[in-house]
Amino acid sequence: FELAKGKRLIFVRDLEQATARALAGTESATNMVFSPNGAWIAFQAAFGGELNKVAVDGSAVVSISGIRGVGALGYPNGLAWIGETIVASFGARLYQIPAGGGTFKPLLAADSALASSNANLPVALQDGKTVLYTDPRLNVFAASMSDGSARPIALQASRILGAVDGVLVYVTDRGAVMAVRFDAASLKVLGTPE
């Protein structure tokens, strides 16, 4: 995003182009995340506003859902887009909603020991089945989209940035960006962070 004439907007740039273009209807956007195919960007419209998505080509802005009052606090602390579902952290809990619109529902099973953990900053794995998230104690967890279960990952991080080609990239509590080999199938850290 970028400020344009005092307004925060989402800008995109094709790799072949030298200049970026603003996407109309994205004023005051926060908590942005790309769809898995890169054709859409989901975002929160203004602080406490609706969850929307905008086509990267600028052709459409679509409302997904109102977000006031979700998770008691009503303001998301991160979004992840996995398959046809958007995952949001509200009030330190994870919720899911169809990317086409609908109602937010809790992601973690109510009987999960980790359902009430302070879930923040979700990140989708490429497997289309798993979301990683952190808690205030710097613990990392993996949540299953299929059954709502969660399990700890042997890693300390303030934020997960992503996992690509067997490497998990994250931020430490001191702000350092680190990388470690990661097996997404077994959800295990391999080796020593660098």
PDB file of N, CA, C and O in Angstrom, residues 70 77-78 80 86-96 104-109 114-123 131-134 141-145 149-150:
ATOM      1  N   VAL A  70     -16.836  -9.471  15.496  1.00  0.00           N
ATOM      2  CA  VAL A  70     -16.336 -10.832  15.359  1.00  0.00           C
ATOM      3  C   VAL A  70     -15.253 -11.044  16.406  1.00  0.00           C
ATOM      4  O   VAL A  70     -14.380 -10.214  16.591  1.00  0.00           O
ATOM      5  N   ASN A  77      -6.104  -9.237  13.456  1.00  0.00           N
ATOM      6  CA  ASN A  77      -4.661  -9.120  13.612  1.00  0.00           C
ATOM      7  C   ASN A  77      -4.024 -10.112  12.643  1.00  0.00           C
ATOM      8  O   ASN A  77      -3.429 -11.090  13.033  1.00  0.00           O
ATOM      9  N   GLY A  78      -4.231  -9.862  11.373  1.00  0.00           N
ATOM     10  CA  GLY A  78      -3.661 -10.694  10.334  1.00  0.00           C
ATOM     11  C   GLY A  78      -4.681 -11.510   9.580  1.00  0.00           C
ATOM     12  O   GLY A  78      -5.689 -11.937  10.131  1.00  0.00           O
ATOM     13  N   ALA A  80      -4.913 -14.644   6.334  1.00  0.00           N
ATOM     14  CA  ALA A  80      -4.261 -15.631   5.474  1.00  0.00           C
ATOM     15  C   ALA A  80      -5.323 -16.141   4.510  1.00  0.00           C
ATOM     16  O   ALA A  80      -6.492 -16.257   4.870  1.00  0.00           O
ATOM     17  N   ILE A  86     -10.600 -17.645   3.719  1.00  0.00           N
ATOM     18  CA  ILE A  86      -9.763 -16.627   4.344  1.00  0.00           C
ATOM     19  C   ILE A  86      -9.783 -16.882   5.845  1.00  0.00           C
ATOM     20  O   ILE A  86     -10.836 -17.109   6.440  1.00  0.00           O
ATOM     21  N   VAL A  87      -8.600 -16.875   6.439  1.00  0.00           N
ATOM     22  CA  VAL A  87      -8.447 -17.067   7.884  1.00  0.00           C
ATOM     23  C   VAL A  87      -8.043 -15.726   8.476  1.00  0.00           C
ATOM     24  O   VAL A  87      -7.177 -15.040   7.949  1.00  0.00           O
ATOM     25  N   ALA A  88      -8.706 -15.348   9.564  1.00  0.00           N
ATOM     26  CA  ALA A  88      -8.419 -14.084  10.238  1.00  0.00           C
ATOM     27  C   ALA A  88      -8.250 -14.329  11.726  1.00  0.00           C
ATOM     28  O   ALA A  88      -8.914 -15.184  12.305  1.00  0.00           O
ATOM     29  N   SER A  89      -7.351 -13.566  12.333  1.00  0.00           N
ATOM     30  CA  SER A  89      -7.178 -13.597  13.778  1.00  0.00           C
ATOM     31  C   SER A  89      -7.974 -12.434  14.357  1.00  0.00           C
ATOM     32  O   SER A  89      -7.681 -11.274  14.098  1.00  0.00           O
ATOM     33  N   PHE A  90      -9.025 -12.763  15.118  1.00  0.00           N
ATOM     34  CA  PHE A  90      -9.848 -11.757  15.800  1.00  0.00           C
ATOM     35  C   PHE A  90      -9.820 -12.046  17.287  1.00  0.00           C
ATOM     36  O   PHE A  90     -10.064 -13.173  17.697  1.00  0.00           O
ATOM     37  N   GLY A  91      -9.568 -11.037  18.091  1.00  0.00           N
ATOM     38  CA  GLY A  91      -9.614 -11.232  19.537  1.00  0.00           C
ATOM     39  C   GLY A  91      -8.736 -12.391  19.968  1.00  0.00           C
ATOM     40  O   GLY A  91      -9.087 -13.127  20.871  1.00  0.00           O
ATOM     41  N   ALA A  92      -7.596 -12.571  19.285  1.00  0.00           N
ATOM     42  CA  ALA A  92      -6.607 -13.602  19.589  1.00  0.00           C
ATOM     43  C   ALA A  92      -7.125 -15.016  19.326  1.00  0.00           C
ATOM     44  O   ALA A  92      -6.634 -15.980  19.876  1.00  0.00           O
ATOM     45  N   ARG A  93      -8.127 -15.159  18.461  1.00  0.00           N
ATOM     46  CA  ARG A  93      -8.609 -16.475  18.038  1.00  0.00           C
ATOM     47  C   ARG A  93      -8.668 -16.499  16.522  1.00  0.00           C
ATOM     48  O   ARG A  93      -8.825 -15.465  15.878  1.00  0.00           O
ATOM     49  N   LEU A  94      -8.567 -17.682  15.948  1.00  0.00           N
ATOM     50  CA  LEU A  94      -8.629 -17.828  14.500  1.00  0.00           C
ATOM     51  C   LEU A  94     -10.050 -18.121  14.037  1.00  0.00           C
ATOM     52  O   LEU A  94     -10.733 -18.974  14.604  1.00  0.00           O
ATOM     53  N   TYR A  95     -10.460 -17.399  12.992  1.00  0.00           N
ATOM     54  CA  TYR A  95     -11.766 -17.597  12.372  1.00  0.00           C
ATOM     55  C   TYR A  95     -11.567 -17.820  10.883  1.00  0.00           C
ATOM     56  O   TYR A  95     -10.578 -17.375  10.304  1.00  0.00           O
ATOM     57  N   GLN A  96     -12.525 -18.483  10.255  1.00  0.00           N
ATOM     58  CA  GLN A  96     -12.476 -18.717   8.815  1.00  0.00           C
ATOM     59  C   GLN A  96     -13.778 -18.257   8.173  1.00  0.00           C
ATOM     60  O   GLN A  96     -14.830 -18.257   8.807  1.00  0.00           O
ATOM     61  N   PHE A 104     -18.254 -15.621   9.470  1.00  0.00           N
ATOM     62  CA  PHE A 104     -17.050 -16.097  10.147  1.00  0.00           C
ATOM     63  C   PHE A 104     -17.414 -17.221  11.110  1.00  0.00           C
ATOM     64  O   PHE A 104     -18.396 -17.132  11.845  1.00  0.00           O
ATOM     65  N   LYS A 105     -16.579 -18.278  11.109  1.00  0.00           N
ATOM     66  CA  LYS A 105     -16.737 -19.395  12.040  1.00  0.00           C
ATOM     67  C   LYS A 105     -15.375 -19.681  12.649  1.00  0.00           C
ATOM     68  O   LYS A 105     -14.349 -19.532  11.984  1.00  0.00           O
ATOM     69  N   PRO A 106     -15.343 -20.136  13.912  1.00  0.00           N
ATOM     70  CA  PRO A 106     -14.047 -20.467  14.519  1.00  0.00           C
ATOM     71  C   PRO A 106     -13.323 -21.533  13.700  1.00  0.00           C
ATOM     72  O   PRO A 106     -13.937 -22.471  13.196  1.00  0.00           O
ATOM     73  N   LEU A 107     -12.005 -21.392  13.567  1.00  0.00           N
ATOM     74  CA  LEU A 107     -11.212 -22.390  12.850  1.00  0.00           C
ATOM     75  C   LEU A 107     -10.841 -23.546  13.750  1.00  0.00           C
ATOM     76  O   LEU A 107     -10.989 -24.703  13.380  1.00  0.00           O
ATOM     77  N   LEU A 108     -10.345 -23.242  14.941  1.00  0.00           N
ATOM     78  CA  LEU A 108      -9.901 -24.298  15.844  1.00  0.00           C
ATOM     79  C   LEU A 108     -11.085 -24.944  16.529  1.00  0.00           C
ATOM     80  O   LEU A 108     -12.021 -24.264  16.961  1.00  0.00           O
ATOM     81  N   ALA A 109     -11.041 -26.259  16.648  1.00  0.00           N
ATOM     82  CA  ALA A 109     -12.110 -27.006  17.314  1.00  0.00           C
ATOM     83  C   ALA A 109     -12.227 -26.528  18.760  1.00  0.00           C
ATOM     84  O   ALA A 109     -11.227 -26.285  19.427  1.00  0.00           O
ATOM     85  N   LEU A 114      -5.630 -25.892  22.266  1.00  0.00           N
ATOM     86  CA  LEU A 114      -5.047 -24.638  21.798  1.00  0.00           C
ATOM     87  C   LEU A 114      -6.095 -23.670  21.246  1.00  0.00           C
ATOM     88  O   LEU A 114      -5.751 -22.619  20.728  1.00  0.00           O
ATOM     89  N   ALA A 115      -7.383 -24.019  21.347  1.00  0.00           N
ATOM     90  CA  ALA A 115      -8.439 -23.177  20.788  1.00  0.00           C
ATOM     91  C   ALA A 115      -8.465 -21.801  21.430  1.00  0.00           C
ATOM     92  O   ALA A 115      -8.833 -20.818  20.793  1.00  0.00           O
ATOM     93  N   SER A 116      -8.082 -21.709  22.688  1.00  0.00           N
ATOM     94  CA  SER A 116      -8.128 -20.414  23.360  1.00  0.00           C
ATOM     95  C   SER A 116      -6.760 -19.749  23.432  1.00  0.00           C
ATOM     96  O   SER A 116      -6.611 -18.736  24.093  1.00  0.00           O
ATOM     97  N   SER A 117      -5.754 -20.331  22.760  1.00  0.00           N
ATOM     98  CA  SER A 117      -4.443 -19.679  22.764  1.00  0.00           C
ATOM     99  C   SER A 117      -4.536 -18.372  21.993  1.00  0.00           C
ATOM    100  O   SER A 117      -5.414 -18.181  21.173  1.00  0.00           O
ATOM    101  N   ASN A 118      -3.645 -17.472  22.266  1.00  0.00           N
ATOM    102  CA  ASN A 118      -3.653 -16.165  21.610  1.00  0.00           C
ATOM    103  C   ASN A 118      -3.100 -16.277  20.198  1.00  0.00           C
ATOM    104  O   ASN A 118      -1.917 -16.092  19.973  1.00  0.00           O
ATOM    105  N   ALA A 119      -3.959 -16.603  19.264  1.00  0.00           N
ATOM    106  CA  ALA A 119      -3.556 -16.821  17.877  1.00  0.00           C
ATOM    107  C   ALA A 119      -3.424 -15.497  17.145  1.00  0.00           C
ATOM    108  O   ALA A 119      -4.356 -14.709  17.085  1.00  0.00           O
ATOM    109  N   ASN A 120      -2.234 -15.257  16.591  1.00  0.00           N
ATOM    110  CA  ASN A 120      -1.967 -14.013  15.878  1.00  0.00           C
ATOM    111  C   ASN A 120      -1.298 -14.296  14.539  1.00  0.00           C
ATOM    112  O   ASN A 120      -0.587 -15.279  14.380  1.00  0.00           O
ATOM    113  N   LEU A 121      -1.496 -13.395  13.606  1.00  0.00           N
ATOM    114  CA  LEU A 121      -0.745 -13.335  12.363  1.00  0.00           C
ATOM    115  C   LEU A 121      -0.694 -14.658  11.599  1.00  0.00           C
ATOM    116  O   LEU A 121       0.371 -15.222  11.363  1.00  0.00           O
ATOM    117  N   PRO A 122      -1.845 -15.178  11.162  1.00  0.00           N
ATOM    118  CA  PRO A 122      -1.859 -16.448  10.440  1.00  0.00           C
ATOM    119  C   PRO A 122      -1.174 -16.350   9.076  1.00  0.00           C
ATOM    120  O   PRO A 122      -1.207 -15.317   8.421  1.00  0.00           O
ATOM    121  N   VAL A 123      -0.539 -17.455   8.685  1.00  0.00           N
ATOM    122  CA  VAL A 123       0.127 -17.566   7.379  1.00  0.00           C
ATOM    123  C   VAL A 123      -0.227 -18.925   6.794  1.00  0.00           C
ATOM    124  O   VAL A 123      -0.058 -19.957   7.453  1.00  0.00           O
ATOM    125  N   VAL A 131      -2.446 -23.721   8.389  1.00  0.00           N
ATOM    126  CA  VAL A 131      -2.140 -22.325   8.688  1.00  0.00           C
ATOM    127  C   VAL A 131      -1.195 -22.303   9.884  1.00  0.00           C
ATOM    128  O   VAL A 131      -1.444 -22.966  10.890  1.00  0.00           O
ATOM    129  N   LEU A 132      -0.094 -21.572   9.752  1.00  0.00           N
ATOM    130  CA  LEU A 132       0.800 -21.356  10.887  1.00  0.00           C
ATOM    131  C   LEU A 132       0.426 -20.052  11.561  1.00  0.00           C
ATOM    132  O   LEU A 132      -0.027 -19.115  10.902  1.00  0.00           O
ATOM    133  N   TYR A 133       0.593 -19.989  12.877  1.00  0.00           N
ATOM    134  CA  TYR A 133       0.334 -18.758  13.619  1.00  0.00           C
ATOM    135  C   TYR A 133       1.221 -18.703  14.848  1.00  0.00           C
ATOM    136  O   TYR A 133       1.824 -19.701  15.228  1.00  0.00           O
ATOM    137  N   THR A 134       1.317 -17.525  15.441  1.00  0.00           N
ATOM    138  CA  THR A 134       2.143 -17.335  16.628  1.00  0.00           C
ATOM    139  C   THR A 134       1.267 -16.898  17.797  1.00  0.00           C
ATOM    140  O   THR A 134       0.111 -16.514  17.615  1.00  0.00           O
ATOM    141  N   PHE A 141       2.462 -22.371  16.075  1.00  0.00           N
ATOM    142  CA  PHE A 141       1.519 -23.483  15.994  1.00  0.00           C
ATOM    143  C   PHE A 141       1.091 -23.701  14.553  1.00  0.00           C
ATOM    144  O   PHE A 141       1.125 -22.781  13.737  1.00  0.00           O
ATOM    145  N   ALA A 142       0.638 -24.930  14.280  1.00  0.00           N
ATOM    146  CA  ALA A 142       0.065 -25.261  12.975  1.00  0.00           C
ATOM    147  C   ALA A 142      -1.383 -25.659  13.193  1.00  0.00           C
ATOM    148  O   ALA A 142      -1.679 -26.528  14.018  1.00  0.00           O
ATOM    149  N   ALA A 143      -2.295 -25.016  12.469  1.00  0.00           N
ATOM    150  CA  ALA A 143      -3.722 -25.331  12.562  1.00  0.00           C
ATOM    151  C   ALA A 143      -4.150 -26.047  11.292  1.00  0.00           C
ATOM    152  O   ALA A 143      -3.824 -25.629  10.183  1.00  0.00           O
ATOM    153  N   SER A 144      -4.908 -27.118  11.458  1.00  0.00           N
ATOM    154  CA  SER A 144      -5.420 -27.890  10.336  1.00  0.00           C
ATOM    155  C   SER A 144      -6.743 -27.296   9.863  1.00  0.00           C
ATOM    156  O   SER A 144      -7.665 -27.113  10.655  1.00  0.00           O
ATOM    157  N   MET A 145      -6.835 -27.011   8.568  1.00  0.00           N
ATOM    158  CA  MET A 145      -8.084 -26.499   8.004  1.00  0.00           C
ATOM    159  C   MET A 145      -9.141 -27.600   7.945  1.00  0.00           C
ATOM    160  O   MET A 145     -10.326 -27.319   7.945  1.00  0.00           O
ATOM    161  N   SER A 149      -7.809 -28.978  14.343  1.00  0.00           N
ATOM    162  CA  SER A 149      -6.825 -29.283  15.377  1.00  0.00           C
ATOM    163  C   SER A 149      -5.629 -28.340  15.234  1.00  0.00           C
ATOM    164  O   SER A 149      -5.418 -27.731  14.191  1.00  0.00           O
ATOM    165  N   ALA A 150      -4.854 -28.227  16.305  1.00  0.00           N
ATOM    166  CA  ALA A 150      -3.654 -27.400  16.291  1.00  0.00           C
ATOM    167  C   ALA A 150      -2.561 -28.130  17.033  1.00  0.00           C
ATOM    168  O   ALA A 150      -2.830 -28.891  17.965  1.00  0.00           O
TER     169      ALA A 150
END
